[in-house]
Every structure is written in C-alpha cells, then in structure tokens.
PDB file of C-alpha atoms in Angstrom:
ATOM      1  CA  UNK A  39     265.510  54.639 125.001  1.00  0.00           C
ATOM      2  CA  UNK A  40     267.442  55.224 128.196  1.00  0.00           C
ATOM      3  CA  UNK A  41     265.480  56.053 131.345  1.00  0.00           C
ATOM      4  CA  UNK A  42     266.671  59.119 133.030  1.00  0.00           C
ATOM      5  CA  UNK A  43     265.542  61.118 136.071  1.00  0.00           C
ATOM      6  CA  UNK A  44     266.118  64.655 137.288  1.00  0.00           C
ATOM      7  CA  UNK A  45     266.912  65.610 140.796  1.00  0.00           C
ATOM      8  CA  UNK A  46     266.276  69.119 141.864  1.00  0.00           C
ATOM      9  CA  UNK A  47     267.061  70.812 145.140  1.00  0.00           C
ATOM     10  CA  UNK A  48     266.725  74.395 146.497  1.00  0.00           C
ATOM     11  CA  UNK A  49     267.740  75.760 149.831  1.00  0.00           C
ATOM     12  CA  UNK A  50     264.610  77.806 150.593  1.00  0.00           C
ATOM     13  CA  UNK A  51     260.952  77.544 149.734  1.00  0.00           C
ATOM     14  CA  UNK A  52     261.168  80.863 147.734  1.00  0.00           C
ATOM     15  CA  UNK A  53     263.480  79.496 145.073  1.00  0.00           C
ATOM     16  CA  UNK A  54     262.148  77.800 142.030  1.00  0.00           C
ATOM     17  CA  UNK A  55     263.535  74.737 140.026  1.00  0.00           C
ATOM     18  CA  UNK A  56     261.475  75.443 136.899  1.00  0.00           C
ATOM     19  CA  UNK A  57     264.124  76.856 134.613  1.00  0.00           C
ATOM     20  CA  UNK A  58     266.593  74.182 135.537  1.00  0.00           C
ATOM     21  CA  UNK A  59     263.992  71.406 135.003  1.00  0.00           C
ATOM     22  CA  UNK A  60     263.165  72.929 131.596  1.00  0.00           C
ATOM     23  CA  UNK A  61     266.706  72.881 130.353  1.00  0.00           C
ATOM     24  CA  UNK A  62     267.432  69.405 131.720  1.00  0.00           C
ATOM     25  CA  UNK A  63     264.598  68.109 129.880  1.00  0.00           C
ATOM     26  CA  UNK A  64     265.633  69.613 126.737  1.00  0.00           C
ATOM     27  CA  UNK A  65     269.196  68.252 127.232  1.00  0.00           C
ATOM     28  CA  UNK A  66     267.729  64.887 127.788  1.00  0.00           C
ATOM     29  CA  UNK A  67     265.568  65.028 124.708  1.00  0.00           C
ATOM     30  CA  UNK A  68     268.827  65.786 122.511  1.00  0.00           C
ATOM     31  CA  UNK A  69     270.580  62.874 124.261  1.00  0.00           C
ATOM     32  CA  UNK A  70     267.739  60.490 123.394  1.00  0.00           C
ATOM     33  CA  UNK A  71     266.694  60.001 127.049  1.00  0.00           C
ATOM     34  CA  UNK A  72     263.236  59.671 128.382  1.00  0.00           C
ATOM     35  CA  UNK A  73     262.650  61.650 131.620  1.00  0.00           C
ATOM     36  CA  UNK A  74     260.546  58.908 133.797  1.00  0.00           C
ATOM     37  CA  UNK A  75     260.637  60.819 137.193  1.00  0.00           C
ATOM     38  CA  UNK A  76     261.489  64.191 138.740  1.00  0.00           C
ATOM     39  CA  UNK A  77     262.700  64.454 142.344  1.00  0.00           C
ATOM     40  CA  UNK A  78     262.321  67.710 144.040  1.00  0.00           C
ATOM     41  CA  UNK A  79     263.433  68.891 147.460  1.00  0.00           C
ATOM     42  CA  UNK A  80     262.433  72.416 148.540  1.00  0.00           C
ATOM     43  CA  UNK A  81     263.840  74.289 151.398  1.00  0.00           C
ATOM     44  CA  UNK A  82     266.491  71.900 152.327  1.00  0.00           C
ATOM     45  CA  UNK A  83     270.278  72.911 152.549  1.00  0.00           C
ATOM     46  CA  UNK A  84     271.748  69.396 152.016  1.00  0.00           C
ATOM     47  CA  UNK A  85     270.752  65.919 151.002  1.00  0.00           C
ATOM     48  CA  UNK A  86     270.800  64.655 154.601  1.00  0.00           C
ATOM     49  CA  UNK A  87     267.107  64.362 155.528  1.00  0.00           C
ATOM     50  CA  UNK A  88     266.068  65.111 152.085  1.00  0.00           C
ATOM     51  CA  UNK A  89     263.049  63.045 151.262  1.00  0.00           C
ATOM     52  CA  UNK A  90     263.147  63.296 147.506  1.00  0.00           C
ATOM     53  CA  UNK A  91     267.003  62.358 147.305  1.00  0.00           C
ATOM     54  CA  UNK A  92     266.304  59.388 149.720  1.00  0.00           C
ATOM     55  CA  UNK A  93     263.594  58.319 147.381  1.00  0.00           C
ATOM     56  CA  UNK A  94     266.169  58.579 144.419  1.00  0.00           C
ATOM     57  CA  UNK A  95     268.589  56.338 146.152  1.00  0.00           C
ATOM     58  CA  UNK A  96     266.107  53.753 147.059  1.00  0.00           C
ATOM     59  CA  UNK A  97     264.881  53.743 143.348  1.00  0.00           C
ATOM     60  CA  UNK A  98     268.342  53.578 142.055  1.00  0.00           C
ATOM     61  CA  UNK A  99     269.147  50.479 144.146  1.00  0.00           C
ATOM     62  CA  UNK A 100     266.154  48.817 142.313  1.00  0.00           C
ATOM     63  CA  UNK A 101     267.592  50.037 138.903  1.00  0.00           C
ATOM     64  CA  UNK A 102     264.481  51.899 137.959  1.00  0.00           C
ATOM     65  CA  UNK A 103     266.393  54.335 135.745  1.00  0.00           C
ATOM     66  CA  UNK A 104     269.635  54.464 133.806  1.00  0.00           C
ATOM     67  CA  UNK A 105     270.768  57.960 134.420  1.00  0.00           C
ATOM     68  CA  UNK A 106     270.558  60.652 137.091  1.00  0.00           C
ATOM     69  CA  UNK A 107     270.516  64.274 135.809  1.00  0.00           C
ATOM     70  CA  UNK A 108     271.224  67.413 138.155  1.00  0.00           C
ATOM     71  CA  UNK A 109     271.894  71.004 137.660  1.00  0.00           C
ATOM     72  CA  UNK A 110     275.132  71.003 139.656  1.00  0.00           C
ATOM     73  CA  UNK A 111     277.352  68.873 141.697  1.00  0.00           C
ATOM     74  CA  UNK A 112     276.474  70.794 144.924  1.00  0.00           C
ATOM     75  CA  UNK A 113     272.927  69.579 144.621  1.00  0.00           C
ATOM     76  CA  UNK A 114     273.989  65.980 145.359  1.00  0.00           C
ATOM     77  CA  UNK A 115     275.707  66.320 148.643  1.00  0.00           C
ATOM     78  CA  UNK A 116     276.700  68.771 151.234  1.00  0.00           C
ATOM     79  CA  UNK A 117     280.228  67.206 151.875  1.00  0.00           C
ATOM     80  CA  UNK A 118     282.898  65.371 149.753  1.00  0.00           C
ATOM     81  CA  UNK A 119     282.204  62.369 151.785  1.00  0.00           C
ATOM     82  CA  UNK A 120     278.422  62.470 150.780  1.00  0.00           C
ATOM     83  CA  UNK A 121     279.151  63.163 147.251  1.00  0.00           C
ATOM     84  CA  UNK A 122     281.884  60.436 146.875  1.00  0.00           C
ATOM     85  CA  UNK A 123     279.588  57.969 148.575  1.00  0.00           C
ATOM     86  CA  UNK A 124     276.707  58.855 146.198  1.00  0.00           C
ATOM     87  CA  UNK A 125     278.860  58.795 143.009  1.00  0.00           C
ATOM     88  CA  UNK A 126     280.476  55.447 144.028  1.00  0.00           C
ATOM     89  CA  UNK A 127     277.050  54.002 144.575  1.00  0.00           C
ATOM     90  CA  UNK A 128     275.902  54.980 141.080  1.00  0.00           C
ATOM     91  CA  UNK A 129     279.014  53.649 139.605  1.00  0.00           C
ATOM     92  CA  UNK A 130     278.308  50.162 141.335  1.00  0.00           C
ATOM     93  CA  UNK A 131     274.884  50.176 140.052  1.00  0.00           C
ATOM     94  CA  UNK A 132     275.972  51.220 136.457  1.00  0.00           C
ATOM     95  CA  UNK A 133     273.913  54.181 136.513  1.00  0.00           C
ATOM     96  CA  UNK A 134     275.120  57.194 134.623  1.00  0.00           C
ATOM     97  CA  UNK A 135     275.317  60.887 135.810  1.00  0.00           C
ATOM     98  CA  UNK A 136     274.876  64.062 133.934  1.00  0.00           C
ATOM     99  CA  UNK A 137     275.705  67.442 135.699  1.00  0.00           C
ATOM    100  CA  UNK A 138     274.853  70.607 133.679  1.00  0.00           C
ATOM    101  CA  UNK A 139     276.989  73.024 135.315  1.00  0.00           C
ATOM    102  CA  UNK A 140     280.265  70.950 135.431  1.00  0.00           C
ATOM    103  CA  UNK A 141     279.805  69.546 131.990  1.00  0.00           C
ATOM    104  CA  UNK A 142     280.017  65.975 133.331  1.00  0.00           C
ATOM    105  CA  UNK A 143     278.382  63.154 131.273  1.00  0.00           C
ATOM    106  CA  UNK A 144     279.394  59.666 132.247  1.00  0.00           C
ATOM    107  CA  UNK A 145     278.191  58.216 129.001  1.00  0.00           C
ATOM    108  CA  UNK A 146     281.278  59.789 127.538  1.00  0.00           C
ATOM    109  CA  UNK A 147     284.999  58.428 127.773  1.00  0.00           C
ATOM    110  CA  UNK A 148     286.023  61.727 129.794  1.00  0.00           C
ATOM    111  CA  UNK A 149     282.809  61.161 132.187  1.00  0.00           C
ATOM    112  CA  UNK A 150     283.713  57.435 132.744  1.00  0.00           C
ATOM    113  CA  UNK A 151     287.203  58.558 133.667  1.00  0.00           C
ATOM    114  CA  UNK A 152     285.781  60.791 136.252  1.00  0.00           C
ATOM    115  CA  UNK A 153     283.721  57.936 137.664  1.00  0.00           C
ATOM    116  CA  UNK A 154     286.968  56.016 137.960  1.00  0.00           C
ATOM    117  CA  UNK A 155     288.717  58.974 139.804  1.00  0.00           C
ATOM    118  CA  UNK A 156     285.906  58.975 142.238  1.00  0.00           C
ATOM    119  CA  UNK A 157     286.910  55.446 143.069  1.00  0.00           C
ATOM    120  CA  UNK A 158     290.560  56.656 143.883  1.00  0.00           C
ATOM    121  CA  UNK A 159     289.116  59.463 146.071  1.00  0.00           C
ATOM    122  CA  UNK A 160     287.091  57.066 147.898  1.00  0.00           C
ATOM    123  CA  UNK A 161     289.767  54.766 148.648  1.00  0.00           C
ATOM    124  CA  UNK A 162     292.067  57.664 149.727  1.00  0.00           C
ATOM    125  CA  UNK A 163     289.170  58.829 152.052  1.00  0.00           C
ATOM    126  CA  UNK A 164     288.799  55.361 153.601  1.00  0.00           C
ATOM    127  CA  UNK A 165     292.589  55.213 154.157  1.00  0.00           C
ATOM    128  CA  UNK A 166     292.603  58.448 155.929  1.00  0.00           C
ATOM    129  CA  UNK A 167     289.687  57.553 158.190  1.00  0.00           C
ATOM    130  CA  UNK A 168     291.192  54.239 158.918  1.00  0.00           C
ATOM    131  CA  UNK A 169     294.520  56.032 159.821  1.00  0.00           C
ATOM    132  CA  UNK A 170     292.696  58.495 162.090  1.00  0.00           C
ATOM    133  CA  UNK A 171     290.674  55.672 163.812  1.00  0.00           C
ATOM    134  CA  UNK A 172     293.886  53.684 164.479  1.00  0.00           C
ATOM    135  CA  UNK A 173     295.662  56.648 166.066  1.00  0.00           C
ATOM    136  CA  UNK A 174     292.456  57.290 168.263  1.00  0.00           C
ATOM    137  CA  UNK A 175     292.169  53.791 169.382  1.00  0.00           C
ATOM    138  CA  UNK A 176     295.942  53.736 170.270  1.00  0.00           C
ATOM    139  CA  UNK A 177     295.634  56.928 172.294  1.00  0.00           C
ATOM    140  CA  UNK A 178     292.382  55.730 174.095  1.00  0.00           C
ATOM    141  CA  UNK A 179     294.140  52.437 175.036  1.00  0.00           C
ATOM    142  CA  UNK A 180     297.061  54.310 176.361  1.00  0.00           C
ATOM    143  CA  UNK A 181     294.662  56.197 178.591  1.00  0.00           C
ATOM    144  CA  UNK A 182     292.988  53.123 179.925  1.00  0.00           C
ATOM    145  CA  UNK A 183     289.642  53.549 178.131  1.00  0.00           C
ATOM    146  CA  UNK A 184     287.359  50.760 177.379  1.00  0.00           C
ATOM    147  CA  UNK A 185     286.879  50.444 173.557  1.00  0.00           C
ATOM    148  CA  UNK A 186     284.115  49.229 171.249  1.00  0.00           C
ATOM    149  CA  UNK A 187     280.423  49.412 170.652  1.00  0.00           C
ATOM    150  CA  UNK A 188     277.868  47.143 172.434  1.00  0.00           C
ATOM    151  CA  UNK A 189     277.630  43.978 170.357  1.00  0.00           C
ATOM    152  CA  UNK A 190     274.587  43.735 167.964  1.00  0.00           C
ATOM    153  CA  UNK A 191     271.727  41.442 169.311  1.00  0.00           C
ATOM    154  CA  UNK A 192     271.895  38.005 167.547  1.00  0.00           C
ATOM    155  CA  UNK A 193     268.180  38.185 166.415  1.00  0.00           C
ATOM    156  CA  UNK A 194     268.778  41.699 164.985  1.00  0.00           C
ATOM    157  CA  UNK A 195     271.862  40.505 163.147  1.00  0.00           C
ATOM    158  CA  UNK A 196     270.097  37.466 161.793  1.00  0.00           C
ATOM    159  CA  UNK A 197     267.390  39.782 160.222  1.00  0.00           C
ATOM    160  CA  UNK A 198     270.098  42.150 158.805  1.00  0.00           C
ATOM    161  CA  UNK A 199     271.914  39.141 157.262  1.00  0.00           C
ATOM    162  CA  UNK A 200     268.623  37.957 155.683  1.00  0.00           C
ATOM    163  CA  UNK A 201     267.789  41.414 154.268  1.00  0.00           C
ATOM    164  CA  UNK A 202     271.421  41.449 152.832  1.00  0.00           C
ATOM    165  CA  UNK A 203     270.925  37.989 151.220  1.00  0.00           C
ATOM    166  CA  UNK A 204     267.646  38.950 149.468  1.00  0.00           C
ATOM    167  CA  UNK A 205     267.859  39.302 145.691  1.00  0.00           C
ATOM    168  CA  UNK A 206     267.438  42.815 144.474  1.00  0.00           C
ATOM    169  CA  UNK A 207     267.807  44.102 148.076  1.00  0.00           C
ATOM    170  CA  UNK A 208     268.222  47.873 148.737  1.00  0.00           C
ATOM    171  CA  UNK A 209     271.553  49.480 149.744  1.00  0.00           C
ATOM    172  CA  UNK A 210     273.342  49.525 153.045  1.00  0.00           C
ATOM    173  CA  UNK A 211     271.923  52.913 154.129  1.00  0.00           C
ATOM    174  CA  UNK A 212     268.509  51.847 153.388  1.00  0.00           C
ATOM    175  CA  UNK A 213     268.747  48.615 155.298  1.00  0.00           C
ATOM    176  CA  UNK A 214     270.428  50.422 158.153  1.00  0.00           C
ATOM    177  CA  UNK A 215     267.587  52.798 158.382  1.00  0.00           C
ATOM    178  CA  UNK A 216     264.924  49.929 158.241  1.00  0.00           C
ATOM    179  CA  UNK A 217     266.438  48.350 161.310  1.00  0.00           C
ATOM    180  CA  UNK A 218     267.519  51.511 163.172  1.00  0.00           C
ATOM    181  CA  UNK A 219     271.184  50.724 163.209  1.00  0.00           C
ATOM    182  CA  UNK A 220     274.327  52.676 161.923  1.00  0.00           C
ATOM    183  CA  UNK A 221     275.276  51.943 158.435  1.00  0.00           C
ATOM    184  CA  UNK A 222     278.629  50.834 159.614  1.00  0.00           C
ATOM    185  CA  UNK A 223     276.867  47.896 161.551  1.00  0.00           C
ATOM    186  CA  UNK A 224     275.207  46.835 158.232  1.00  0.00           C
ATOM    187  CA  UNK A 225     278.569  47.211 156.349  1.00  0.00           C
ATOM    188  CA  UNK A 226     280.375  45.013 159.008  1.00  0.00           C
ATOM    189  CA  UNK A 227     277.622  42.353 158.736  1.00  0.00           C
ATOM    190  CA  UNK A 228     277.653  42.591 154.922  1.00  0.00           C
ATOM    191  CA  UNK A 229     281.188  41.383 154.603  1.00  0.00           C
ATOM    192  CA  UNK A 230     280.403  37.741 153.656  1.00  0.00           C
ATOM    193  CA  UNK A 231     278.321  39.314 150.847  1.00  0.00           C
ATOM    194  CA  UNK A 232     281.113  41.518 149.318  1.00  0.00           C
ATOM    195  CA  UNK A 233     281.438  39.140 146.306  1.00  0.00           C
ATOM    196  CA  UNK A 234     277.809  40.014 145.513  1.00  0.00           C
ATOM    197  CA  UNK A 235     278.498  43.779 144.662  1.00  0.00           C
ATOM    198  CA  UNK A 236     277.282  45.331 147.879  1.00  0.00           C
ATOM    199  CA  UNK A 237     275.427  48.711 147.205  1.00  0.00           C
ATOM    200  CA  UNK A 238     275.469  51.561 149.768  1.00  0.00           C
ATOM    201  CA  UNK A 239     272.223  53.442 149.214  1.00  0.00           C
TER     202      UNK A 239
END
C-alpha cells in the first residue's frame, strides 16, 4: 500500500482544516493509500516559516512517504517560485502529488505530464533570473561597483561538502539552514555532486 501524507494550512487560527482532512482521508482510502502522517500549519499566510511544511520537506528528502495530498495548490507556496521549487523537488524524489481543488493526481498520465511541464516552467524561470542577473552585473560594472559575495570560509565549505556527500542526505535548503548559509551557496558547492541527483528540500 502506498504511503501518503496530508498537508493542511490555514491563514488564521480561527479557520479549521477538519473538513478538508476528512475528505482527503476518504479519497486516500479510495485510491488505496494509507495516510501515515498529517502536517498542519495554523495561522500562517505562506509556507515560508511554516514549521509543518518544513518538516514535510525534510521527511520527503528521507523518502518517508510516496505521495503528498493537499486541498489546493495555493496551500503549497505563496509564490510561483516557491511552488515550482517544491513540485520540482517532489518530482526528483519520485513522490506523487494529489491536489483536490485542481483535480491533479500525478499517478495518472495527465498528472505526470503536469510534473514534466513544471520542469519546463522551472527552466524558464532559471533562464529569466540568469538574464536579469547578467544585466544587473553589467550595469554595476559600468558604474564601477565591486561585485561578488565574500568567499565561503574553507572550513565551512568542507563541512558542507561532507554533508552533500553523505548517503541519504537532506536537500539543499535543509543543509543551508543547518550551516546558516544561503541555499545558493550550497547549490554552488553541490555542483560536483550534480550527477548524484541533488534535491533542494
């Protein structure tokens, strides 16, 4: 039986998730899935700083379940960038997604195609960001500004490399939080490990 988890988030502490949870549990039963955990964030307007969502991402990186079920796509991120990142992460980890309001089920051919489209959107977003960065750097150089972040301390970089090389390691965002650095720093250090399927939880 496939292991599923439910993620529920409401923006105010007065809202309830009981009805959503009940219906998602019924759907899971019809799909032949076992709900192994429910993650709840109350009174939080977005997934940033949402403790239950952060725990879900860490557990996903450890492959503790096979499917994430949520009521609606807007529960999974407060921006397109957040959403694309999360869906891309699930795709890399081979974890399916079910969204009740959007009728999305990635165990179906149509749902799998949606995951593939997420990859296209993610690539487009990366290309647009890179273009804006290049334009900004060129403008800064033309104005004589000094560019670049301070280099990462060798000892810290060594510890991050060791964490990246550990079998069954968590994703990039989790490692960045552990060492108190920006995820982009961990992403840069992870490049030698790209062939090992780098997750970004």
